[in-house]
């Protein structure tokens, strides 16, 4: 057994009777092949344990032998890869003691984590009654929700569970506000099920109002130099409770490390608009890399070391914001490169949500109710990145180059996809019209025309060289589904901040480079 696995299997207390770990139960989904699912639990040190997988009619499919490790008092078995399907019965035996899990399926298991926009339940979203009524159509999308919990030390098992493995119902999908079950997670699972046509298991571990530091291990924080700098917050504030660094990693993620996963969905970042905002371009990639390493090791190598990781770029909050912390955080969510996957964030995918504003949300405008579009965009990324679906368009258009027509005062920007110019009276584009890059004097520039894959900007008001270019750089950049640019599939162009560097050849063609330094001082 891997050293990391032994760490993850530390018992809750001495003297536990023969049992499965907390998050195994009837109705669960285990990860299908080519990976092997992991079973583990507690027992008498040194005692042999037999694990049997049987078909519904009683026919034995697999038998595995293992032993309870001492002094941890835990046992672990990696099943042979199983095809999707079920139902199966899983039995574990130690001497005369038997434990049985029934109605178990093999499929894909996704972990959904983050803060309150992930915790928002199906009860709280647009068309909630219709979504709740549709639960019966998805009996093979199974649900599990860890309860909010924190710990100062890494735990080996969950201490509390909100929802044990369950078949979806209107009751457990809409238990209450910000409890269970996550609407983004549920809808993502449904859309994936419709595409895959085999079981999907959803594991929710979310807590509202929590920063990324709370979900990060000390290893990940140390990689960004934050353990020593955790008090440097502007404005100064005391981190406590679930905001404390590593406490949610310790209590809600570390206990799950032995679980074989197919992917992760993450919706978090609002809390970091006021905490270590400009560290997020390190803390987020560090968390992804750390979770991948930990889940791979904890599952005895069964979870892919490049575990697919999808996330939601922040939506909107205030129409007239006094600062640009939300916009900077969105940029940092991509490691300052604008789109994913990229070199710093391989195997990732992003749902852009800047056009899903909801000023009348009863839960506050920071909690928009349209989670259907969020999940739809996430599932497109999952199909393309996690499942390798070829020729599937899963993200909006992004600029590739710019050509400056000096005599006419025009800037022509080419894009990666066919464009749909949806909102023509918006001031979505701004140029840095300054003698120096920092500080920039940002000037809104009108769109003179949109053709196929080109946008032409009129620079008449800028008498100085164009130093940089940005798009949708506002906390509330547009009205609902009405940003300036989309592709023909209806996916919005993501915000960007790009530095413009003239090429030597004639000085007319310009290179567009990510504006990392600009994002700190814009």
PDB file of C-alpha atoms in Angstrom, residues 272-274 277-278 314 318 320-332 430 442 470 472-476 497 517-522:
ATOM      1  CA  UNK A 272     -10.601  35.589  -2.773  1.00  0.00           C
ATOM      2  CA  UNK A 273     -11.744  38.835  -4.339  1.00  0.00           C
ATOM      3  CA  UNK A 274     -10.989  40.254  -0.872  1.00  0.00           C
ATOM      4  CA  UNK A 277      -6.535  38.175  -4.871  1.00  0.00           C
ATOM      5  CA  UNK A 278      -3.265  38.545  -6.722  1.00  0.00           C
ATOM      6  CA  UNK A 314     -16.566  34.127 -11.610  1.00  0.00           C
ATOM      7  CA  UNK A 318     -21.946  44.656  -8.266  1.00  0.00           C
ATOM      8  CA  UNK A 320     -20.940  49.694 -10.196  1.00  0.00           C
ATOM      9  CA  UNK A 321     -17.906  48.253  -8.444  1.00  0.00           C
ATOM     10  CA  UNK A 322     -15.391  50.471  -6.625  1.00  0.00           C
ATOM     11  CA  UNK A 323     -12.499  48.199  -7.605  1.00  0.00           C
ATOM     12  CA  UNK A 324     -11.491  45.553 -10.125  1.00  0.00           C
ATOM     13  CA  UNK A 325     -10.859  42.653  -7.764  1.00  0.00           C
ATOM     14  CA  UNK A 326     -13.455  40.433  -9.457  1.00  0.00           C
ATOM     15  CA  UNK A 327     -11.962  41.073 -12.874  1.00  0.00           C
ATOM     16  CA  UNK A 328      -8.432  40.404 -11.631  1.00  0.00           C
ATOM     17  CA  UNK A 329      -9.601  37.198  -9.950  1.00  0.00           C
ATOM     18  CA  UNK A 330     -11.200  35.983 -13.194  1.00  0.00           C
ATOM     19  CA  UNK A 331      -7.913  36.571 -14.986  1.00  0.00           C
ATOM     20  CA  UNK A 332      -5.928  34.822 -12.258  1.00  0.00           C
ATOM     21  CA  UNK A 430     -10.554  49.332 -23.883  1.00  0.00           C
ATOM     22  CA  UNK A 442      -7.654  52.959 -20.185  1.00  0.00           C
ATOM     23  CA  UNK A 470      -8.628  44.424 -22.687  1.00  0.00           C
ATOM     24  CA  UNK A 472     -15.055  42.711 -20.662  1.00  0.00           C
ATOM     25  CA  UNK A 473     -12.797  44.009 -17.904  1.00  0.00           C
ATOM     26  CA  UNK A 474     -15.538  44.882 -15.433  1.00  0.00           C
ATOM     27  CA  UNK A 475     -17.231  43.229 -12.513  1.00  0.00           C
ATOM     28  CA  UNK A 476     -20.552  43.507 -14.388  1.00  0.00           C
ATOM     29  CA  UNK A 497      -6.021  41.532 -20.744  1.00  0.00           C
ATOM     30  CA  UNK A 517       1.950  42.665 -14.877  1.00  0.00           C
ATOM     31  CA  UNK A 518      -0.857  44.878 -16.087  1.00  0.00           C
ATOM     32  CA  UNK A 519      -3.370  42.918 -14.019  1.00  0.00           C
ATOM     33  CA  UNK A 520      -1.546  43.938 -10.854  1.00  0.00           C
ATOM     34  CA  UNK A 521      -1.335  47.603 -11.610  1.00  0.00           C
ATOM     35  CA  UNK A 522      -4.231  48.369 -13.912  1.00  0.00           C
TER      36      UNK A 522
END
